[in-house]
C-alpha positions as YAML, in Angstrom:
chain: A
units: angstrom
residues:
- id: 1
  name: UNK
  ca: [-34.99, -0.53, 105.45]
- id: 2
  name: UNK
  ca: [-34.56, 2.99, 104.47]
- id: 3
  name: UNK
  ca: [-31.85, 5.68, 105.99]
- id: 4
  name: UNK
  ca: [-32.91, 9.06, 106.90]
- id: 5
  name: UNK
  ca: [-30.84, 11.30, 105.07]
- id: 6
  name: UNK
  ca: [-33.04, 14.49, 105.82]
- id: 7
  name: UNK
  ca: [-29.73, 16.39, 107.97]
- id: 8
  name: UNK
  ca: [-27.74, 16.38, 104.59]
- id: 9
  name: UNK
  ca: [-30.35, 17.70, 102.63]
- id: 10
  name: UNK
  ca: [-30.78, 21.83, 102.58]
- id: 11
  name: UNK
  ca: [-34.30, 21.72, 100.79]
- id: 12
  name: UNK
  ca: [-36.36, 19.17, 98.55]
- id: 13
  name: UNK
  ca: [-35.85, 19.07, 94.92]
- id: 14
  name: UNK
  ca: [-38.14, 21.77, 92.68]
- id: 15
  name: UNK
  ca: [-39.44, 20.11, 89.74]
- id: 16
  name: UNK
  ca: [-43.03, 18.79, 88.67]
- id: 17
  name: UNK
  ca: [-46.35, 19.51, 89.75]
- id: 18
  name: UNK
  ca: [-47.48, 21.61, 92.67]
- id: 19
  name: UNK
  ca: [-48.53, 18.29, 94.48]
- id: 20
  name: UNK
  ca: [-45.34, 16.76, 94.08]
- id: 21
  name: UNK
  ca: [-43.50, 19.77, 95.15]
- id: 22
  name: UNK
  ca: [-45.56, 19.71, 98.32]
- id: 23
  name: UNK
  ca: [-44.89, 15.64, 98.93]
- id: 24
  name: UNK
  ca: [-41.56, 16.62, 98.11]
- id: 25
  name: UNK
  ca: [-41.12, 18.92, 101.06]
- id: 26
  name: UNK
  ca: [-43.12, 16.97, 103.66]
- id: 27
  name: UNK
  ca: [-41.34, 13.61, 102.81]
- id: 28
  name: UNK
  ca: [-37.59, 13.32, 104.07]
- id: 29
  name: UNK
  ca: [-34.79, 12.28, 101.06]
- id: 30
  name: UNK
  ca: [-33.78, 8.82, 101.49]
- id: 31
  name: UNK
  ca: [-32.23, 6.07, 99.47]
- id: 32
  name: UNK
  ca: [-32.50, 2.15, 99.57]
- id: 33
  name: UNK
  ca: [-29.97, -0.06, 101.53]
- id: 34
  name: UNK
  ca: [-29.32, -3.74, 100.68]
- id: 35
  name: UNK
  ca: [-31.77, -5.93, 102.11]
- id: 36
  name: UNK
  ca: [-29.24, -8.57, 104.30]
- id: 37
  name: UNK
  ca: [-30.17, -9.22, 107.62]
- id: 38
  name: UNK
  ca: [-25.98, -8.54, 108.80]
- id: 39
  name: UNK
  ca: [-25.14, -5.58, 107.36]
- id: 40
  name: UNK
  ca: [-22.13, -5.09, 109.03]
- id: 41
  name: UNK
  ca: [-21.05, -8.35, 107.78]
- id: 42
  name: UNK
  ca: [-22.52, -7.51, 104.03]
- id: 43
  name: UNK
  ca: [-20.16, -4.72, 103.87]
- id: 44
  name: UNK
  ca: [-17.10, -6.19, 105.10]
- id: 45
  name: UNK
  ca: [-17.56, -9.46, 102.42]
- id: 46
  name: UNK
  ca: [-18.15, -6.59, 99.79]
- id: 47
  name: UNK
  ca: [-14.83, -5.26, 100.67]
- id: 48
  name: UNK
  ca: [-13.04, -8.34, 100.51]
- id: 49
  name: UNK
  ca: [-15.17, -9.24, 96.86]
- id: 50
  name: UNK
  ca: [-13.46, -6.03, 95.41]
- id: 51
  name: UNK
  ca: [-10.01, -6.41, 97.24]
- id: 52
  name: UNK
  ca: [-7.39, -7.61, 95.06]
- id: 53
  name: UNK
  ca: [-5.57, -10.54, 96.00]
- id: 54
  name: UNK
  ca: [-2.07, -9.96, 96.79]
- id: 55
  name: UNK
  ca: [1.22, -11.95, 96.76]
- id: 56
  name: UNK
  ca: [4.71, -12.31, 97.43]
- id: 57
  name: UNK
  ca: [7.97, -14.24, 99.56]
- id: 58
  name: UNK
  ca: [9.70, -12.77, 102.31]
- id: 59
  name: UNK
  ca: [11.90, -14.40, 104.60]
- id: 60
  name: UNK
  ca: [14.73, -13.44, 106.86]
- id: 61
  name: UNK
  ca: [16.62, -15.77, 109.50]
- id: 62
  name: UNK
  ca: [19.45, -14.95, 112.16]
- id: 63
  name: UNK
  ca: [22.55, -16.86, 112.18]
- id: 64
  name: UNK
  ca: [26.05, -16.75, 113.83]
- id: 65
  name: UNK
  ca: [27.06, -13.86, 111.40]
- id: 66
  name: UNK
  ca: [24.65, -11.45, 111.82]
- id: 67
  name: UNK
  ca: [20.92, -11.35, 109.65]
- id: 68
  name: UNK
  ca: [20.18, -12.63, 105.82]
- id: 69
  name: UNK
  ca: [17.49, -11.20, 104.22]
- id: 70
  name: UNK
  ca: [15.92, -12.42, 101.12]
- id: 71
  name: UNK
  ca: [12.71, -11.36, 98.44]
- id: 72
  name: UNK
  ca: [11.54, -11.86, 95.27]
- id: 73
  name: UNK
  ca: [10.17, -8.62, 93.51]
- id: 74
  name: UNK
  ca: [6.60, -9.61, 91.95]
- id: 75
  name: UNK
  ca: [3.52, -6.80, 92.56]
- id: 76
  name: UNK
  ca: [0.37, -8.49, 91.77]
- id: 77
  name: UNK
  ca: [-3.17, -7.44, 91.50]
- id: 78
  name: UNK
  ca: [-5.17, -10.93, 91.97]
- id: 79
  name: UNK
  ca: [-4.18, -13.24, 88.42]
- id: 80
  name: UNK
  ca: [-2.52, -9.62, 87.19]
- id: 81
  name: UNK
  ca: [0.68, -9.25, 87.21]
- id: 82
  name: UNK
  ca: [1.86, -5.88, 87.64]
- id: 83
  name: UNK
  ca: [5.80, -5.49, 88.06]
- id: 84
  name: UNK
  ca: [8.70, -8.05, 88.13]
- id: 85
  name: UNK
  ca: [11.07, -5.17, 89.62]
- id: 86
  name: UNK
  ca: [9.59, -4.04, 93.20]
- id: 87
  name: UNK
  ca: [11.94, -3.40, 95.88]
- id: 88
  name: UNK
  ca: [10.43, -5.47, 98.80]
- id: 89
  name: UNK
  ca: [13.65, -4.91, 101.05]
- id: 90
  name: UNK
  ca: [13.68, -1.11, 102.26]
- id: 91
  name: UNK
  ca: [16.87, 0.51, 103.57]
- id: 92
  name: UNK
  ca: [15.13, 2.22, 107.06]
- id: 93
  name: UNK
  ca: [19.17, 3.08, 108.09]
- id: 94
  name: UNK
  ca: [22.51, 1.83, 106.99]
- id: 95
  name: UNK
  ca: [21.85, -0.83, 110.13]
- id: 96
  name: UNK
  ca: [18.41, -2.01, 110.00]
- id: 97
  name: UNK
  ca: [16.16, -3.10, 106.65]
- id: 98
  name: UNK
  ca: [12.30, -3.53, 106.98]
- id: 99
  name: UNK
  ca: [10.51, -6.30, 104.43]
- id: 100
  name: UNK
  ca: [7.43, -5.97, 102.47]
- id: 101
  name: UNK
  ca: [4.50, -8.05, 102.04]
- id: 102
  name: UNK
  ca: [0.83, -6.92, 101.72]
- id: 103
  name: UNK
  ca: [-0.38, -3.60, 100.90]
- id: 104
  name: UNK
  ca: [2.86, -2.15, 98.36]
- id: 105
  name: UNK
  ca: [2.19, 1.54, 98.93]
- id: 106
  name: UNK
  ca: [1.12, 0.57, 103.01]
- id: 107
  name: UNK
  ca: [4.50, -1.03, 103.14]
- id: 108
  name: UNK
  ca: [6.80, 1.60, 101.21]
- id: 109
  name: UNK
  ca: [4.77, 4.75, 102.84]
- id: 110
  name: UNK
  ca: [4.95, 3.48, 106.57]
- id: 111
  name: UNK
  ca: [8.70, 1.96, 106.14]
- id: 112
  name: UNK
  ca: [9.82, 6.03, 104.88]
- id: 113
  name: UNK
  ca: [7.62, 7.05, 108.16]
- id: 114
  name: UNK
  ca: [9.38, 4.53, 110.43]
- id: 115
  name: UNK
  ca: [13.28, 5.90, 108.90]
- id: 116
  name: UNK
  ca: [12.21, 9.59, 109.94]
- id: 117
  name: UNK
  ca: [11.51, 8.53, 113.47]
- id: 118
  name: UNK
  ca: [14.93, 6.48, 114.03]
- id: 119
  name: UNK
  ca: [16.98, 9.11, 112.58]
- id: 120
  name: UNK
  ca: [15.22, 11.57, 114.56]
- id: 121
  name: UNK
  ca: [15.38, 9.43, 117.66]
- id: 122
  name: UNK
  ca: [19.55, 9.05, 116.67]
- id: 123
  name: UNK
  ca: [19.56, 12.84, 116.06]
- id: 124
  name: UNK
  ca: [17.79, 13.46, 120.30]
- id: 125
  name: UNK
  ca: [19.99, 11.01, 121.85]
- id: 126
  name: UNK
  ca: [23.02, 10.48, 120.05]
- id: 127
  name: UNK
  ca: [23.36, 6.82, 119.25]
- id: 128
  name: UNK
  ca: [20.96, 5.03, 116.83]
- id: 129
  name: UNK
  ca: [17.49, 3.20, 118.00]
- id: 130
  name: UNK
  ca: [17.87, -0.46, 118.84]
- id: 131
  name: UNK
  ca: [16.23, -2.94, 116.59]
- id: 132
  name: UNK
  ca: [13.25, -3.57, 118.69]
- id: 133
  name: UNK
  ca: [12.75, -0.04, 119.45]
- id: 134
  name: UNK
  ca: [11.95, 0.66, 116.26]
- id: 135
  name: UNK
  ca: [10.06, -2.63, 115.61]
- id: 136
  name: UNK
  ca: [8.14, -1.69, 118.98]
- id: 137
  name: UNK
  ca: [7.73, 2.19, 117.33]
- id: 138
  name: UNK
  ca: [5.82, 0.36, 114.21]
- id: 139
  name: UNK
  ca: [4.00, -1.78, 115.71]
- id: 140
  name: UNK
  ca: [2.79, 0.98, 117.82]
- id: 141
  name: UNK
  ca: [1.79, 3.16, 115.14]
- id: 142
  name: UNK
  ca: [0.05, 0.22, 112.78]
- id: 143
  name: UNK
  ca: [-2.16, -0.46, 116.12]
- id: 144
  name: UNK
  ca: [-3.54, 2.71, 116.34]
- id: 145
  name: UNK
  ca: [-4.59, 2.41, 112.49]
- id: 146
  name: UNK
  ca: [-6.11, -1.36, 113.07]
- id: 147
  name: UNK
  ca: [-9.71, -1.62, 111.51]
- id: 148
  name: UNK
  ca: [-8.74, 1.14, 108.45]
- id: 149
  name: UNK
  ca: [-8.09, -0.91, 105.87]
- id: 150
  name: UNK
  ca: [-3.97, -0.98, 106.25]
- id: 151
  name: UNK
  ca: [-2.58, -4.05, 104.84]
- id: 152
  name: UNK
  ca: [1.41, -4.85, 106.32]
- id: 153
  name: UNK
  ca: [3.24, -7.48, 107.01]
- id: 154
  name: UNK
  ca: [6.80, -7.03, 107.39]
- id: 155
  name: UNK
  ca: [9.52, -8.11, 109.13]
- id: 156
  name: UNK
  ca: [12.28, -5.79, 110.90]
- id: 157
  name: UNK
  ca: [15.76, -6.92, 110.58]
- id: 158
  name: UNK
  ca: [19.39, -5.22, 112.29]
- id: 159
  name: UNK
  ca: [22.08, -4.94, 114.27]
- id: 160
  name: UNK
  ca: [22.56, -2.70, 117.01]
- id: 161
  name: UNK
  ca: [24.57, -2.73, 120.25]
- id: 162
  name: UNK
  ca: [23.18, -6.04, 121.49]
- id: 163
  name: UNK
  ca: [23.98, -7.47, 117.71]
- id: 164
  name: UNK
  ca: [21.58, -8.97, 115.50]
- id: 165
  name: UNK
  ca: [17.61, -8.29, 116.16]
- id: 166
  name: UNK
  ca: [14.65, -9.59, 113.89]
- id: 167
  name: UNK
  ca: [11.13, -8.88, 114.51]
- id: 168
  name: UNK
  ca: [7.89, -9.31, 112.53]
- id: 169
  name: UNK
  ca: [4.89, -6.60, 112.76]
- id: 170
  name: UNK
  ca: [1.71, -6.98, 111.17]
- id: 171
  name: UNK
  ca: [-1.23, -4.21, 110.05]
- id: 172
  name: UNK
  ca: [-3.01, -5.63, 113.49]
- id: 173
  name: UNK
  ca: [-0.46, -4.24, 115.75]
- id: 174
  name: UNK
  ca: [0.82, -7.90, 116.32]
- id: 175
  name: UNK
  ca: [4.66, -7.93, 117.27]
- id: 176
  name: UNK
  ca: [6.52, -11.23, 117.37]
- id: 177
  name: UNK
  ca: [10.76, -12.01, 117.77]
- id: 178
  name: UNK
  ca: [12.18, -14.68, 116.23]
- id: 179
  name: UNK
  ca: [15.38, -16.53, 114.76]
- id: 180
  name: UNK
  ca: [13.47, -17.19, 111.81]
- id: 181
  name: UNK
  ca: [10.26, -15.86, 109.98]
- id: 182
  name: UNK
  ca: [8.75, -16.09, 105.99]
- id: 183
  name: UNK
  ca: [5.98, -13.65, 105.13]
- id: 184
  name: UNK
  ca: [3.57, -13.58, 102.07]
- id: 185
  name: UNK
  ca: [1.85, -16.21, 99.45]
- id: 186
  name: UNK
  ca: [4.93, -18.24, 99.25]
- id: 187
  name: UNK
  ca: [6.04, -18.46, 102.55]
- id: 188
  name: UNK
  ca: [4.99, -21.91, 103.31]
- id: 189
  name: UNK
  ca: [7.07, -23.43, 100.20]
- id: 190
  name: UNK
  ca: [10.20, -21.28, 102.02]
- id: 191
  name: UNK
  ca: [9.50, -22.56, 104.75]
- id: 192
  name: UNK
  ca: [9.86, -25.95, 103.78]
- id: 193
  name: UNK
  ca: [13.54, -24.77, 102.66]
- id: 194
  name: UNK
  ca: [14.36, -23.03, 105.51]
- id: 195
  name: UNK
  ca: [13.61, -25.52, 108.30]
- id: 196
  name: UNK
  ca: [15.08, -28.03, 106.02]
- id: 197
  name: UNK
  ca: [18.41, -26.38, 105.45]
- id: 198
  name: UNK
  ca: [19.03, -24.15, 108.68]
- id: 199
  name: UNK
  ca: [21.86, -24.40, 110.66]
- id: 200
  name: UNK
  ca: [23.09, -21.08, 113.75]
- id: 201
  name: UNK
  ca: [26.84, -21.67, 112.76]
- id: 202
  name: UNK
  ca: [26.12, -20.96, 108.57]
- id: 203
  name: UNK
  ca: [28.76, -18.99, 106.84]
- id: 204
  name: UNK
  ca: [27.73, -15.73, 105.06]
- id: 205
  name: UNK
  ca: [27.90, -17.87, 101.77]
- id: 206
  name: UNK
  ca: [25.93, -20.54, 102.88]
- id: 207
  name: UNK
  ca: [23.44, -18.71, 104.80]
- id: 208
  name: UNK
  ca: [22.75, -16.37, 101.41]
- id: 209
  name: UNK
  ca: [22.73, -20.05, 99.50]
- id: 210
  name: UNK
  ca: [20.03, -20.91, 101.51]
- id: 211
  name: UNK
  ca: [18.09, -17.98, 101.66]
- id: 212
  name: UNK
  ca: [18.44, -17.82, 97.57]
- id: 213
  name: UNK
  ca: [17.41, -21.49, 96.95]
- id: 214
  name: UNK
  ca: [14.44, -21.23, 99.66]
- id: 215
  name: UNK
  ca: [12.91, -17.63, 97.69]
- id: 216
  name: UNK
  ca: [13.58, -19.94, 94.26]
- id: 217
  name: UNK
  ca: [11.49, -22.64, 95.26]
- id: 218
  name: UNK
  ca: [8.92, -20.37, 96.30]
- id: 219
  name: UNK
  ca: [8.49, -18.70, 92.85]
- id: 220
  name: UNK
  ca: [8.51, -21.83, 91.65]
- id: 221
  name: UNK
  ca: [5.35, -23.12, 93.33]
- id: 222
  name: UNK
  ca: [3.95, -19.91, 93.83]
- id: 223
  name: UNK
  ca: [1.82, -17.77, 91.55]
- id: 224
  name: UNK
  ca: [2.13, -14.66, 92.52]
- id: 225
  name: UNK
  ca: [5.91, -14.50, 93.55]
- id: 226
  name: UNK
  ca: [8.88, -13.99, 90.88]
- id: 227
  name: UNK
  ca: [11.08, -11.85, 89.37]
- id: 228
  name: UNK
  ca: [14.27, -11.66, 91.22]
- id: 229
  name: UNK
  ca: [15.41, -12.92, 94.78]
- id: 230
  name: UNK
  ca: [17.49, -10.43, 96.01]
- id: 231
  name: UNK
  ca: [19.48, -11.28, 99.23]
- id: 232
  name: UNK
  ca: [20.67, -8.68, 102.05]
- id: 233
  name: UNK
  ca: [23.04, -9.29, 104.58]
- id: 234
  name: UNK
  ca: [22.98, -7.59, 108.17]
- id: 235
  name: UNK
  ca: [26.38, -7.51, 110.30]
- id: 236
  name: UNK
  ca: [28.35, -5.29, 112.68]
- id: 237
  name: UNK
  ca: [29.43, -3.06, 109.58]
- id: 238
  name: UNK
  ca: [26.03, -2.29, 108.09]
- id: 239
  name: UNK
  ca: [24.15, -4.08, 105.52]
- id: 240
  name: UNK
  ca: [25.13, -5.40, 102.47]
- id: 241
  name: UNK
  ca: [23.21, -6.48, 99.16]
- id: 242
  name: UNK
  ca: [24.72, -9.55, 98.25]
- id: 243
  name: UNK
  ca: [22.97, -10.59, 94.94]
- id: 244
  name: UNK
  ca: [20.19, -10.28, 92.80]
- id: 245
  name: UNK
  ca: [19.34, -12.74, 90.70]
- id: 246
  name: UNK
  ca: [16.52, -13.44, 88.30]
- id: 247
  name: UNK
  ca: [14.52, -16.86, 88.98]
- id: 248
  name: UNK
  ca: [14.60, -17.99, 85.10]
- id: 249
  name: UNK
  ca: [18.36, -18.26, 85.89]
- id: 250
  name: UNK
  ca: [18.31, -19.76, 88.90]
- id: 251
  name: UNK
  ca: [15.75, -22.77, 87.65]
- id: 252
  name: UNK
  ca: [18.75, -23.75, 85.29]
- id: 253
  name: UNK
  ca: [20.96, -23.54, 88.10]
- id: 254
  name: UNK
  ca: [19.52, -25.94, 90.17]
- id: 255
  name: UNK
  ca: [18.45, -27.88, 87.49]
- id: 256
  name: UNK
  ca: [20.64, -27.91, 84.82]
- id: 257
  name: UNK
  ca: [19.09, -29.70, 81.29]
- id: 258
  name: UNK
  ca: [20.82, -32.88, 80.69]
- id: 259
  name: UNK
  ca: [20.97, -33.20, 76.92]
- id: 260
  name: UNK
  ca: [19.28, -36.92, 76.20]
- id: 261
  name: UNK
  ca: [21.42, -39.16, 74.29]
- id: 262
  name: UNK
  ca: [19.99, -40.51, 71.48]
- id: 263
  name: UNK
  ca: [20.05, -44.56, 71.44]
- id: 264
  name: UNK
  ca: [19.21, -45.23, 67.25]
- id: 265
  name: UNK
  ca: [19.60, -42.47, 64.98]
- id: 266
  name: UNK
  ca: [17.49, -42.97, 61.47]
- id: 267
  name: UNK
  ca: [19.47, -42.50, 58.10]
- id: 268
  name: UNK
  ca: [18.02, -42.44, 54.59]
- id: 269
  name: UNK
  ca: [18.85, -45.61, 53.01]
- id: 270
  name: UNK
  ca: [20.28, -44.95, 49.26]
- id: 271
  name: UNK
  ca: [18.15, -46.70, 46.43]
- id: 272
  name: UNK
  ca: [20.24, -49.20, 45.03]
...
């Protein structure tokens, strides 16, 4: 199968011998395509060969206080480790915070975009956007980019004037609300935390307990996520970082070494 080129082409090469410069004007340029039967298919499995695998733990739950959201801070390129010190929680305004899992510079780029729109919406009609107005705003603008190669998956968490919100958007446009939602390579091992340990009437302390010990065991199990779980909280006032701690730490927090106890100690005899 050969692809006729001859549009892009102003004139045939001008080299060799008079024959060949003839052939070369009668004959259109073209170049050889792969020989697959799908080639549609070829190119989108070519893609996904040279596509870096990426990685990370988001999660972010509603409780009786307001929103607590937590991430680890590991960029990965496939096995690569790139940086143990991304911010995957974005300030969009002192009142809402956006995630980030997938595509870093999707994520980062289209969060910025996303904080320009709500402050300009605040700035037309004098109060700030709602939580799912601006999760509806993203999601709005990721669909019309569906099928180029965007890779988000985030998670949209506030308060506004009905109190807390949380919504998850995804590169396809998808839109889904929730109490509760984990996003990235470990979210299935924070899950496991999560629906183990959640409770609507947490404190703030417990409810940043949990979210800490469910991003641990994540980077625990997980390959791709580490670094440092940093936890947000989202009330009436604003959000708040609440910590930041590294994982290495937190291992010997939840499990301390017990120093083993030695039950015959060997001494050198003296000659007699």
């Amino acid at each position: 199968m050969k692809l006729d080129t001859s549009g892009l082409e102003s004139a045939a090469p001008l080299w060799g011998s008079p024959s060949e410069l003839v052939d070369g004007l009668s004959a259109a340029p073209s170049f050889e395509l792969p020989n697959a039967t799908d080639f549609d298919g070829f190119q989108k499995e070519a893609i996904q060969m040279v596509k870096p695998a990426k990685g990370t733990t988001t999660l972010a739950f509603i409780f009786k206080e307001g929103v607590m959201v937590a991430a680890d801070s590991r960029a990965s390129m496939g096995g690569y480790i790139s940086s143990q010190s991304v911010k995957k929680i974005i300030e969009i305004n002192p009142y809402m915070l956006g995630t980030m899992a997938g595509g870093a510079a999707d994520c980062q780029f289209w969060h910025r975009n996303l904080g320009i729109k709500c402050r300009l919406h605040e700035l037309a009609n004098k109060r700030r956007i709602s939580v799912t107005g601006a999760s509806k705003l993203l999601a709005n603008i990721l669909y019309s980019y569906r099928g180029m190669g965007l890779s988000v998956g985030t998670m949209i968490a506030g308060w506004d004037e009905t109190g807390p919100g949380l919504y998850y958007v995804d590169s396809e446009g998808g839109r889904l609300k929730g109490m509760r939602f984990s996003v990235g390579s470990g979210s299935p091992y924070a899950y496991g935390v999560l629906d183990n340990g959640y409770r609507y009437d947490m404190s703030i302390e417990e409810a940043a307990e949990l979210a800490r010990r469910a991003i641990y065991h994540a980077t625990f199990r997980d390959g791709a996520s580490g670094g440092v779980a940093s936890v947000y909280y989202v009330g009436p006032n604003g959000w708040k970082k609440l910590s930041g701690d590294d994982v290495g730490e937190l291992h010997y927090k939840y499990y301390p070494v017990i120093p083993s106890t030695v039950e015959q100690e060997m001494v050198e005899v003296a000659g007699a």
